[in-house]
Amino acid sequence: MTAAVDVRDVEHVYGTGRGAVTALGPISLTVEAGSFLVLVGASGCGKSTLLRLIAGFERPTAGTVRIGGREPVPGRGAAVVFQQPRLFPWKTVGGNVDLALRYARVPRPERARRIPELLERVGLHDVAERRTWQISGGQQQRVAIARALAGEEGLLLLDEPFAALDALTRERLQEDLRHVIATSGRTCVFVTHSVDEAVFLGSRVVVLTRRPGRIALDLDVGLPRTGVEPDRLRALPEYAALRATVGQAVRSAAEDISD
Ligand code: ADP
Ligand code: MG
């Protein structure tokens, strides 16, 4: 498979002079097309910085980032989902998805057909006409995912999208996202500080060290991507073993104060 994302010798520094903060790197990472990469690490280790560099919201202080061989441009090449859904409150649920389809230059008749289809895909039924503040936080985040799926972008970047949700809702969204991505052929880079979420979602898990974030562990998960019920997946012995390995790496990365 070809690499969807290529991060090479990247370092990122915020500010200058005595106030400068080295947030990330040096780090090199290639993400194969169709893979679900989860970045996990302690708060402040540079996960969001790396995602923002891939999205093209920032340019690296050193090194290069490429998406499909090109320099990233915000709003092109990758769709981004944040911790807060960031929906437009003056639009209906369907209107929010419609906006994304319009941005992707989908003609009107096709948009009318695709709005309910996209909402169904993320598990939402009969909410297209509602206002965004008339649905729950979990449903709002589902709309944000539907919106990210509306475009042609092969790459989805998600920055702790489920962190603000209650445990049960979070599990449901994890299950649905895992399924949606596995059946969509898209590439995903997902940021979390939850070990459990990382192992459940990722086809590959990368643990970052403390700031400045570098790679502490890079692990192929190897659990089945489709055809296994989420509860059965979570009950597999391999699942427990992976959780232990990743958990251990996250803990020792957080304790490492060698520099
Ligand atoms: P994470 O997402 O892993 O919690 P971030 O990438 O947000 O970490 O931040 C990494 C480090 O960079 C932190 O120490 C943070 O305080 C610092 N940082 C992030 N954004 C900025 C900014 N715009 N200006 C200065 N420092 C920043
Ligand atoms: Mg962050």
XYZ file of N, CA, C and O and ligand atoms in Angstrom, residues 14 23 42-49 52 211, ligand 1:
75
model
N 7.299 26.079 19.379
C 6.403 27.241 19.484
C 7.186 28.397 20.082
O 7.925 28.214 21.046
N 7.859 21.397 21.169
C 6.671 20.585 21.435
C 6.816 19.164 20.903
O 6.241 18.230 21.457
N 0.808 11.070 26.985
C 0.343 11.930 28.074
C -0.029 13.312 27.552
O 0.415 13.725 26.475
N -0.819 14.007 28.325
C -1.220 15.358 27.980
C 0.022 16.241 27.814
O 0.961 16.153 28.606
N 0.050 17.032 26.750
C 1.163 17.962 26.529
C 2.357 17.362 25.804
O 3.381 18.022 25.646
N 2.247 16.120 25.322
C 3.420 15.486 24.692
C 3.547 15.852 23.214
O 4.532 15.504 22.571
N 2.554 16.536 22.660
C 2.681 17.006 21.277
C 1.766 16.305 20.278
O 1.926 16.466 19.068
N 0.768 15.582 20.777
C -0.141 14.840 19.881
C -0.920 15.790 18.969
O -0.979 15.597 17.757
N -1.517 16.815 19.569
C -2.303 17.758 18.759
C -1.407 18.524 17.802
O -1.812 18.827 16.678
N -0.199 18.815 18.245
C 0.756 19.509 17.371
C 1.010 18.671 16.121
O 0.944 19.181 14.999
N -1.993 18.770 13.895
C -2.125 20.077 13.228
C -1.115 20.227 12.095
O -1.404 20.866 11.079
N 6.892 15.464 26.189
C 7.367 16.564 25.356
C 8.885 16.697 25.418
O 9.409 16.684 26.533
P -1.121 17.223 23.468
O -2.116 17.350 22.386
O -0.330 15.960 23.431
O -1.723 17.423 24.820
P -0.010 19.673 22.337
O 0.461 19.281 20.986
O -1.284 20.414 22.433
O -0.028 18.375 23.292
O 1.106 20.552 23.027
C 2.468 20.150 23.155
C 3.226 21.215 23.904
O 3.273 22.404 23.155
C 2.595 21.592 25.248
O 3.612 21.803 26.178
C 1.861 22.869 24.958
O 1.774 23.666 26.095
C 2.716 23.496 23.877
N 1.883 24.265 22.948
C 0.854 23.814 22.209
N 0.341 24.774 21.424
C 1.085 25.888 21.680
C 1.063 27.234 21.187
N 0.184 27.626 20.242
N 1.986 28.087 21.696
C 2.888 27.697 22.618
N 2.958 26.446 23.115
C 2.067 25.558 22.652
